[in-house]
Amino acid sequence: MLMDERNLGKHDRLKEEIKRLKEQRRAVILSHYYQRPEIQEVADFVGDSLELSRQAARTDAQVIVFCGVHFMAESAAILSPEKIVLLPEENAGCPMAEMITAVDLERWKSSFPRATVVCYVNTSAEVKAQSDIACTSANVVKVISALSPEENILFVPDKNLGAYIARQTDRKIHVWEGYCPTHDKLTREDILAARQEHPDALVLVHPECRPEVVELADQVASTSGILRFARESAAKKFIIGTETGILYQLSKQCPGKEFYPAAPKMICPNMKATTLEKLHRSLATLEPKITVPPEIREKALKSLERMLAIV
Ligand code: 13P
Ligand code: SF4
């Protein structure tokens, strides 16, 4: 038997077992678009950071299995404290979220005593607790526009998303120097080379990319925005400047269209750390659980709820 066939048989058996355990546990499986295809296939809901937060807030399941990274599972635990929240790979952190701590933020805030802190959802619960409102890449412009023009804004932690917002909104924003190592890898030269190889393709990039990359794009959008644009566009070919996991959903949702990664190196190892085996183990053992201490949760919840109230 060939290796691929053996894996396929193993995957099918695991998927069946996951389905059975999921029902037994009354669990819901949430997956981000950057997860492995086989994880997206077994998930009840696949979405971007904003859609997944909304799902976590409204689900009536007893257990939320979050196939994503740590801050996502933490947000689910903040929004649904009475539920068991599982992160199948405990070490799946987000390096960008780790680029600012609550202590860093407290210190930074002390130089701007009346500023409003907007935190990207890619932050720890402690940082959210120190912030006034959260945002994702799908709603950041709406969130910033909802703040009064007099407000002095501190934005954490993504400098690339911060630069993008500053251009979109004409607001004076102080931005922390963090970045996503996966998106920040994409260079101007990568885009120029991809355009040369596929001259009739549109370039769609995520706003976590560098400003000089964003400048070359035909469309800048969050993962759900990229999917929507590709579905609705009359174009047939697209170069995709975000984590390559999204190509699975793009091909699924847009049959007959062609998608090329802007650079195959755009792989987030943390997003890929969740496997069917780990998902299965997590459902079987109800571990690893993600919890947030009540005093942090209460404050972080305010930032998330304020964001979710903005339609
Ligand atoms: P969105 O899915 O919200 O666009 O986020 C991208 C990302 O990097 C998540 O880690
Ligand atoms: Fe964090 Fe970037 Fe990975 Fe998203 S893709 S989890 S922002 S490192």
mmCIF file of C-alpha atoms and ligand atoms in Angstrom:
data_model
loop_
_atom_site.group_PDB
_atom_site.id
_atom_site.type_symbol
_atom_site.label_atom_id
_atom_site.label_comp_id
_atom_site.label_asym_id
_atom_site.label_seq_id
_atom_site.Cartn_x
_atom_site.Cartn_y
_atom_site.Cartn_z
ATOM 1 C CA MET A 1 0.000 0.000 0.000
ATOM 2 C CA LEU A 2 1.297 3.507 -0.875
ATOM 3 C CA MET A 3 2.130 6.001 1.896
ATOM 4 C CA ASP A 4 -0.644 8.427 0.754
ATOM 5 C CA GLU A 5 -3.270 5.651 0.814
ATOM 6 C CA ARG A 6 -2.165 4.600 4.306
ATOM 7 C CA ASN A 7 -2.463 8.214 5.523
ATOM 8 C CA LEU A 8 -5.833 8.576 3.874
ATOM 9 C CA GLY A 9 -7.138 5.469 5.653
ATOM 10 C CA LYS A 10 -5.729 6.724 8.952
ATOM 11 C CA HIS A 11 -7.258 10.196 8.410
ATOM 12 C CA ASP A 12 -10.665 8.723 7.592
ATOM 13 C CA ARG A 13 -10.620 6.582 10.738
ATOM 14 C CA LEU A 14 -9.566 9.551 12.886
ATOM 15 C CA LYS A 15 -12.244 11.776 11.357
ATOM 16 C CA GLU A 16 -14.931 9.191 12.150
ATOM 17 C CA GLU A 17 -13.664 8.877 15.709
ATOM 18 C CA ILE A 18 -13.530 12.692 16.095
ATOM 19 C CA LYS A 19 -17.146 12.952 14.930
ATOM 20 C CA ARG A 20 -18.249 10.308 17.411
ATOM 21 C CA LEU A 21 -16.390 11.890 20.346
ATOM 22 C CA LYS A 22 -17.607 15.363 19.380
ATOM 23 C CA GLU A 23 -21.219 14.232 19.710
ATOM 24 C CA GLN A 24 -20.535 12.387 22.940
ATOM 25 C CA ARG A 25 -18.879 15.494 24.442
ATOM 26 C CA ARG A 26 -21.473 17.909 23.005
ATOM 27 C CA ALA A 27 -18.559 19.810 21.530
ATOM 28 C CA VAL A 28 -18.216 22.282 18.690
ATOM 29 C CA ILE A 29 -15.030 22.383 16.609
ATOM 30 C CA LEU A 30 -13.964 25.853 15.440
ATOM 31 C CA SER A 31 -11.178 26.229 12.882
ATOM 32 C CA HIS A 32 -9.333 29.231 11.498
ATOM 33 C CA TYR A 33 -8.770 29.407 7.706
ATOM 34 C CA TYR A 34 -5.016 28.863 8.239
ATOM 35 C CA GLN A 35 -5.488 25.367 9.683
ATOM 36 C CA ARG A 36 -4.546 22.199 7.780
ATOM 37 C CA PRO A 37 -7.198 21.128 5.195
ATOM 38 C CA GLU A 38 -8.106 17.968 7.145
ATOM 39 C CA ILE A 39 -8.824 20.103 10.247
ATOM 40 C CA GLN A 40 -10.996 22.509 8.229
ATOM 41 C CA GLU A 41 -12.866 19.443 6.905
ATOM 42 C CA VAL A 42 -13.831 18.140 10.368
ATOM 43 C CA ALA A 43 -14.674 21.568 11.819
ATOM 44 C CA ASP A 44 -18.275 22.651 12.440
ATOM 45 C CA PHE A 45 -17.326 26.186 11.623
ATOM 46 C CA VAL A 46 -14.347 27.614 9.695
ATOM 47 C CA GLY A 47 -13.815 31.358 9.867
ATOM 48 C CA ASP A 48 -11.643 34.393 10.472
ATOM 49 C CA SER A 49 -10.797 35.775 13.920
ATOM 50 C CA LEU A 50 -13.961 37.893 14.096
ATOM 51 C CA GLU A 51 -16.355 35.170 12.908
ATOM 52 C CA LEU A 52 -14.793 32.658 15.287
ATOM 53 C CA SER A 53 -15.184 35.044 18.256
ATOM 54 C CA ARG A 54 -18.846 35.495 17.375
ATOM 55 C CA GLN A 55 -19.317 31.712 17.144
ATOM 56 C CA ALA A 56 -17.579 31.211 20.493
ATOM 57 C CA ALA A 57 -19.859 33.808 22.096
ATOM 58 C CA ARG A 58 -23.103 32.321 20.778
ATOM 59 C CA THR A 59 -22.575 28.523 20.755
ATOM 60 C CA ASP A 60 -24.728 26.346 23.007
ATOM 61 C CA ALA A 61 -22.192 23.495 22.948
ATOM 62 C CA GLN A 62 -20.628 22.506 26.269
ATOM 63 C CA VAL A 63 -17.132 22.204 24.879
ATOM 64 C CA ILE A 64 -15.383 24.494 22.372
ATOM 65 C CA VAL A 65 -12.407 22.905 20.629
ATOM 66 C CA PHE A 66 -10.416 25.741 19.127
ATOM 67 C CA CYS A 67 -8.258 24.750 16.168
ATOM 68 C CA GLY A 68 -6.232 27.918 15.955
ATOM 69 C CA VAL A 69 -3.712 29.636 18.222
ATOM 70 C CA HIS A 70 -3.652 30.468 21.922
ATOM 71 C CA PHE A 71 -5.150 33.987 21.841
ATOM 72 C CA MET A 72 -8.163 32.662 19.896
ATOM 73 C CA ALA A 73 -8.928 29.958 22.476
ATOM 74 C CA GLU A 74 -8.371 32.527 25.222
ATOM 75 C CA SER A 75 -10.899 34.885 23.593
ATOM 76 C CA ALA A 76 -13.383 31.980 23.512
ATOM 77 C CA ALA A 77 -12.755 31.367 27.235
ATOM 78 C CA ILE A 78 -13.312 35.085 27.947
ATOM 79 C CA LEU A 79 -16.555 35.161 25.969
ATOM 80 C CA SER A 80 -17.905 31.802 27.221
ATOM 81 C CA PRO A 81 -16.518 31.263 30.745
ATOM 82 C CA GLU A 82 -19.025 28.527 31.562
ATOM 83 C CA LYS A 83 -17.770 26.350 28.681
ATOM 84 C CA ILE A 84 -14.773 24.043 28.506
ATOM 85 C CA VAL A 85 -12.368 25.535 25.950
ATOM 86 C CA LEU A 86 -9.738 23.230 24.470
ATOM 87 C CA LEU A 87 -6.679 24.096 22.389
ATOM 88 C CA PRO A 88 -5.514 20.743 20.940
ATOM 89 C CA GLU A 89 -1.893 21.931 20.725
ATOM 90 C CA GLU A 90 -1.115 23.811 23.910
ATOM 91 C CA ASN A 91 2.063 25.348 22.484
ATOM 92 C CA ALA A 92 0.348 26.891 19.465
ATOM 93 C CA GLY A 93 1.009 30.512 20.376
ATOM 94 C CA CYS A 94 1.028 33.565 18.136
ATOM 95 C CA PRO A 95 4.507 35.137 17.952
ATOM 96 C CA MET A 96 2.982 38.537 17.168
ATOM 97 C CA ALA A 97 0.750 38.386 20.270
ATOM 98 C CA GLU A 98 3.870 37.599 22.305
ATOM 99 C CA MET A 99 5.560 40.819 21.121
ATOM 100 C CA ILE A 100 3.738 42.858 23.781
ATOM 101 C CA THR A 101 3.094 42.041 27.444
ATOM 102 C CA ALA A 102 0.728 43.726 29.900
ATOM 103 C CA VAL A 103 3.776 45.278 31.603
ATOM 104 C CA ASP A 104 5.005 46.728 28.278
ATOM 105 C CA LEU A 105 1.581 48.174 27.616
ATOM 106 C CA GLU A 106 1.210 49.635 31.095
ATOM 107 C CA ARG A 107 4.550 51.381 30.694
ATOM 108 C CA TRP A 108 3.671 52.680 27.209
ATOM 109 C CA LYS A 109 0.273 53.940 28.406
ATOM 110 C CA SER A 110 1.922 55.956 31.164
ATOM 111 C CA SER A 111 3.449 58.233 28.487
ATOM 112 C CA PHE A 112 -0.027 58.868 26.994
ATOM 113 C CA PRO A 113 -2.307 59.174 30.057
ATOM 114 C CA ARG A 114 -5.554 59.997 28.234
ATOM 115 C CA ALA A 115 -5.060 57.781 25.171
ATOM 116 C CA THR A 116 -7.513 55.123 24.006
ATOM 117 C CA VAL A 117 -5.882 51.720 23.566
ATOM 118 C CA VAL A 118 -7.068 49.652 20.607
ATOM 119 C CA CYS A 119 -5.708 46.114 20.692
ATOM 120 C CA TYR A 120 -5.636 43.716 17.780
ATOM 121 C CA VAL A 121 -7.392 40.507 18.844
ATOM 122 C CA ASN A 122 -3.963 38.849 18.387
ATOM 123 C CA THR A 123 -2.999 39.734 21.983
ATOM 124 C CA SER A 124 -3.014 37.987 25.358
ATOM 125 C CA ALA A 125 -5.979 38.272 27.748
ATOM 126 C CA GLU A 126 -3.779 40.455 30.006
ATOM 127 C CA VAL A 127 -3.148 42.931 27.175
ATOM 128 C CA LYS A 128 -6.861 42.950 26.288
ATOM 129 C CA ALA A 129 -7.597 43.681 29.938
ATOM 130 C CA GLN A 130 -5.364 46.776 29.703
ATOM 131 C CA SER A 131 -7.057 47.944 26.474
ATOM 132 C CA ASP A 132 -10.229 49.919 25.772
ATOM 133 C CA ILE A 133 -11.424 48.065 22.703
ATOM 134 C CA ALA A 134 -10.304 45.102 20.607
ATOM 135 C CA CYS A 135 -10.432 44.756 16.835
ATOM 136 C CA THR A 136 -9.674 42.224 14.120
ATOM 137 C CA SER A 137 -8.405 42.879 10.613
ATOM 138 C CA ALA A 138 -12.021 42.542 9.372
ATOM 139 C CA ASN A 139 -13.440 45.351 11.537
ATOM 140 C CA VAL A 140 -10.455 47.546 12.415
ATOM 141 C CA VAL A 141 -11.492 50.479 10.213
ATOM 142 C CA LYS A 142 -15.025 50.437 11.695
ATOM 143 C CA VAL A 143 -13.621 50.231 15.232
ATOM 144 C CA ILE A 144 -11.265 53.178 14.717
ATOM 145 C CA SER A 145 -13.965 55.208 12.954
ATOM 146 C CA ALA A 146 -16.311 54.634 15.919
ATOM 147 C CA LEU A 147 -13.867 56.479 18.224
ATOM 148 C CA SER A 148 -14.286 60.214 18.589
ATOM 149 C CA PRO A 149 -11.832 62.297 16.475
ATOM 150 C CA GLU A 150 -10.348 63.851 19.636
ATOM 151 C CA GLU A 151 -9.208 60.496 20.986
ATOM 152 C CA ASN A 152 -5.471 59.890 20.977
ATOM 153 C CA ILE A 153 -5.078 56.280 19.820
ATOM 154 C CA LEU A 154 -2.495 53.707 20.846
ATOM 155 C CA PHE A 155 -2.615 50.591 18.664
ATOM 156 C CA VAL A 156 -1.006 47.268 19.650
ATOM 157 C CA PRO A 157 0.810 45.161 18.587
ATOM 158 C CA ASP A 158 1.013 45.050 14.752
ATOM 159 C CA LYS A 159 2.997 47.867 13.109
ATOM 160 C CA ASN A 160 1.927 46.753 9.603
ATOM 161 C CA LEU A 161 -1.791 46.720 10.417
ATOM 162 C CA GLY A 162 -1.243 50.018 12.254
ATOM 163 C CA ALA A 163 0.292 51.592 9.119
ATOM 164 C CA TYR A 164 -2.634 50.303 7.064
ATOM 165 C CA ILE A 165 -5.217 51.813 9.461
ATOM 166 C CA ALA A 166 -3.409 55.150 9.535
ATOM 167 C CA ARG A 167 -3.732 55.331 5.735
ATOM 168 C CA GLN A 168 -7.382 54.201 5.740
ATOM 169 C CA THR A 169 -8.649 56.552 8.397
ATOM 170 C CA ASP A 170 -6.450 59.703 8.447
ATOM 171 C CA ARG A 171 -6.228 59.312 12.246
ATOM 172 C CA LYS A 172 -3.065 59.984 14.160
ATOM 173 C CA ILE A 173 -2.218 56.618 15.674
ATOM 174 C CA HIS A 174 0.738 55.587 17.833
ATOM 175 C CA VAL A 175 1.679 52.058 16.866
ATOM 176 C CA TRP A 176 3.580 49.333 18.747
ATOM 177 C CA GLU A 177 6.473 47.733 16.841
ATOM 178 C CA GLY A 178 5.161 44.149 16.638
ATOM 179 C CA TYR A 179 4.552 42.148 13.467
ATOM 180 C CA CYS A 180 3.466 38.752 12.215
ATOM 181 C CA PRO A 181 6.588 36.806 11.188
ATOM 182 C CA THR A 182 4.586 34.914 8.531
ATOM 183 C CA HIS A 183 3.121 37.984 6.802
ATOM 184 C CA ASP A 184 6.162 40.196 7.326
ATOM 185 C CA LYS A 185 8.199 37.674 5.299
ATOM 186 C CA LEU A 186 6.439 38.668 2.093
ATOM 187 C CA THR A 187 8.514 41.196 0.139
ATOM 188 C CA ARG A 188 7.939 43.605 -2.757
ATOM 189 C CA GLU A 189 10.205 41.382 -4.858
ATOM 190 C CA ASP A 190 8.001 38.331 -4.125
ATOM 191 C CA ILE A 191 4.952 40.202 -5.425
ATOM 192 C CA LEU A 192 6.760 41.458 -8.529
ATOM 193 C CA ALA A 193 7.985 37.912 -9.300
ATOM 194 C CA ALA A 194 4.492 36.439 -8.764
ATOM 195 C CA ARG A 195 2.965 39.098 -11.036
ATOM 196 C CA GLN A 196 5.523 38.286 -13.720
ATOM 197 C CA GLU A 197 4.667 34.595 -13.490
ATOM 198 C CA HIS A 198 0.885 35.206 -13.511
ATOM 199 C CA PRO A 199 0.405 38.528 -15.340
ATOM 200 C CA ASP A 200 -3.394 38.191 -15.604
ATOM 201 C CA ALA A 201 -3.942 37.455 -11.871
ATOM 202 C CA LEU A 202 -5.163 39.959 -9.261
ATOM 203 C CA VAL A 203 -3.036 40.359 -6.126
ATOM 204 C CA LEU A 204 -4.954 40.048 -2.820
ATOM 205 C CA VAL A 205 -3.022 40.603 0.411
ATOM 206 C CA HIS A 206 -3.671 40.676 4.150
ATOM 207 C CA PRO A 207 -3.057 44.000 5.975
ATOM 208 C CA GLU A 208 -0.524 42.248 8.246
ATOM 209 C CA CYS A 209 1.845 42.487 5.236
ATOM 210 C CA ARG A 210 4.456 45.261 5.004
ATOM 211 C CA PRO A 211 3.284 48.676 3.694
ATOM 212 C CA GLU A 212 5.396 48.343 0.514
ATOM 213 C CA VAL A 213 3.646 45.018 -0.223
ATOM 214 C CA VAL A 214 0.190 46.440 0.548
ATOM 215 C CA GLU A 215 0.945 49.269 -1.897
ATOM 216 C CA LEU A 216 1.389 46.786 -4.768
ATOM 217 C CA ALA A 217 -1.855 44.889 -4.114
ATOM 218 C CA ASP A 218 -5.130 45.113 -6.053
ATOM 219 C CA GLN A 219 -7.066 44.390 -2.870
ATOM 220 C CA VAL A 220 -6.162 44.453 0.843
ATOM 221 C CA ALA A 221 -8.451 42.460 3.123
ATOM 222 C CA SER A 222 -8.765 40.154 6.119
ATOM 223 C CA THR A 223 -9.019 36.432 5.412
ATOM 224 C CA SER A 224 -12.831 36.570 5.149
ATOM 225 C CA GLY A 225 -12.492 39.696 2.977
ATOM 226 C CA ILE A 226 -10.084 37.888 0.630
ATOM 227 C CA LEU A 227 -12.549 34.993 0.332
ATOM 228 C CA ARG A 228 -15.476 37.338 -0.343
ATOM 229 C CA PHE A 229 -13.534 39.313 -2.937
ATOM 230 C CA ALA A 230 -12.430 36.147 -4.781
ATOM 231 C CA ARG A 231 -16.001 34.766 -4.802
ATOM 232 C CA GLU A 232 -17.545 37.978 -6.100
ATOM 233 C CA SER A 233 -14.829 39.056 -8.544
ATOM 234 C CA ALA A 234 -15.205 38.427 -12.298
ATOM 235 C CA ALA A 235 -11.461 37.677 -12.400
ATOM 236 C CA LYS A 236 -10.387 34.042 -12.669
ATOM 237 C CA LYS A 237 -6.835 34.106 -11.293
ATOM 238 C CA PHE A 238 -5.511 35.427 -7.989
ATOM 239 C CA ILE A 239 -2.158 35.730 -6.253
ATOM 240 C CA ILE A 240 -2.745 35.346 -2.517
ATOM 241 C CA GLY A 241 -0.601 37.210 0.008
ATOM 242 C CA THR A 242 -1.560 35.578 3.275
ATOM 243 C CA GLU A 243 -0.951 32.295 5.116
ATOM 244 C CA THR A 244 -1.272 29.500 2.544
ATOM 245 C CA GLY A 245 -3.907 27.556 4.548
ATOM 246 C CA ILE A 246 -6.523 29.843 3.042
ATOM 247 C CA LEU A 247 -5.918 28.370 -0.428
ATOM 248 C CA TYR A 248 -7.872 25.279 0.582
ATOM 249 C CA GLN A 249 -10.997 27.392 1.337
ATOM 250 C CA LEU A 250 -10.488 29.591 -1.733
ATOM 251 C CA SER A 251 -10.452 26.568 -4.064
ATOM 252 C CA LYS A 252 -13.424 25.042 -2.243
ATOM 253 C CA GLN A 253 -15.530 28.211 -2.358
ATOM 254 C CA CYS A 254 -14.506 29.334 -5.866
ATOM 255 C CA PRO A 255 -14.547 26.313 -8.194
ATOM 256 C CA GLY A 256 -13.095 27.087 -11.626
ATOM 257 C CA LYS A 257 -10.878 29.916 -10.323
ATOM 258 C CA GLU A 258 -7.113 29.642 -9.865
ATOM 259 C CA PHE A 259 -5.135 30.677 -6.782
ATOM 260 C CA TYR A 260 -1.380 31.023 -6.428
ATOM 261 C CA PRO A 261 0.436 31.704 -3.152
ATOM 262 C CA ALA A 262 2.341 35.013 -3.391
ATOM 263 C CA ALA A 263 5.176 33.055 -1.762
ATOM 264 C CA PRO A 264 5.054 29.418 -0.610
ATOM 265 C CA LYS A 265 7.082 30.431 2.479
ATOM 266 C CA MET A 266 3.971 32.041 4.009
ATOM 267 C CA ILE A 267 3.261 29.195 6.407
ATOM 268 C CA CYS A 268 2.537 29.842 10.092
ATOM 269 C CA PRO A 269 4.054 26.872 11.991
ATOM 270 C CA ASN A 270 1.801 27.581 14.979
ATOM 271 C CA MET A 271 -1.337 27.353 12.884
ATOM 272 C CA LYS A 272 -0.079 24.090 11.406
ATOM 273 C CA ALA A 273 0.719 22.554 14.809
ATOM 274 C CA THR A 274 -2.835 21.227 15.212
ATOM 275 C CA THR A 275 -3.224 17.778 13.674
ATOM 276 C CA LEU A 276 -6.098 15.285 13.542
ATOM 277 C CA GLU A 277 -4.251 13.173 16.122
ATOM 278 C CA LYS A 278 -4.031 16.088 18.572
ATOM 279 C CA LEU A 279 -7.637 17.086 17.954
ATOM 280 C CA HIS A 280 -8.703 13.505 18.640
ATOM 281 C CA ARG A 281 -6.624 13.316 21.820
ATOM 282 C CA SER A 282 -8.024 16.616 23.022
ATOM 283 C CA LEU A 283 -11.617 15.443 22.604
ATOM 284 C CA ALA A 284 -10.827 12.131 24.276
ATOM 285 C CA THR A 285 -9.071 13.657 27.322
ATOM 286 C CA LEU A 286 -10.715 17.130 27.463
ATOM 287 C CA GLU A 287 -7.223 18.597 27.675
ATOM 288 C CA PRO A 288 -5.419 20.997 27.251
ATOM 289 C CA LYS A 289 -7.965 23.407 28.728
ATOM 290 C CA ILE A 290 -7.575 27.148 28.314
ATOM 291 C CA THR A 291 -8.797 29.299 31.197
ATOM 292 C CA VAL A 292 -8.481 32.970 32.119
ATOM 293 C CA PRO A 293 -8.388 34.209 35.757
ATOM 294 C CA PRO A 294 -11.684 35.993 36.629
ATOM 295 C CA GLU A 295 -10.116 39.406 37.384
ATOM 296 C CA ILE A 296 -8.369 39.459 33.959
ATOM 297 C CA ARG A 297 -11.398 37.984 32.204
ATOM 298 C CA GLU A 298 -13.784 40.670 33.412
ATOM 299 C CA LYS A 299 -11.622 43.490 32.054
ATOM 300 C CA ALA A 300 -10.686 41.708 28.812
ATOM 301 C CA LEU A 301 -14.366 40.941 28.220
ATOM 302 C CA LYS A 302 -15.141 44.675 28.100
ATOM 303 C CA SER A 303 -12.680 45.171 25.209
ATOM 304 C CA LEU A 304 -14.099 42.207 23.305
ATOM 305 C CA GLU A 305 -17.754 43.096 23.963
ATOM 306 C CA ARG A 306 -17.185 46.680 22.910
ATOM 307 C CA MET A 307 -15.738 45.355 19.644
ATOM 308 C CA LEU A 308 -18.552 42.833 19.088
ATOM 309 C CA ALA A 309 -21.156 45.557 19.601
ATOM 310 C CA ILE A 310 -19.810 47.306 16.486
ATOM 311 C CA VAL A 311 -21.610 45.622 13.584
HETATM 312 P P1 13P B 1 -7.952 37.156 10.237
HETATM 313 O O1 13P B 1 -8.450 35.785 9.961
HETATM 314 O O2 13P B 1 -8.807 37.827 11.242
HETATM 315 O O3 13P B 1 -7.807 37.943 8.972
HETATM 316 O O4 13P B 1 -6.531 37.052 10.968
HETATM 317 C C1 13P B 1 -5.373 36.686 10.381
HETATM 318 C C2 13P B 1 -4.413 36.113 11.352
HETATM 319 O O5 13P B 1 -3.233 36.278 11.233
HETATM 320 C C3 13P B 1 -4.899 35.299 12.442
HETATM 321 O O6 13P B 1 -3.854 34.834 13.185
HETATM 322 FE FE1 SF4 B 2 0.154 34.966 14.627
HETATM 323 FE FE2 SF4 B 2 0.833 35.492 12.126
HETATM 324 FE FE3 SF4 B 2 0.493 32.991 12.849
HETATM 325 FE FE4 SF4 B 2 -1.628 34.639 12.649
HETATM 326 S S1 SF4 B 2 -0.316 33.946 10.983
HETATM 327 S S2 SF4 B 2 -1.159 33.204 14.301
HETATM 328 S S3 SF4 B 2 -0.683 36.551 13.315
HETATM 329 S S4 SF4 B 2 2.056 34.398 13.629
#
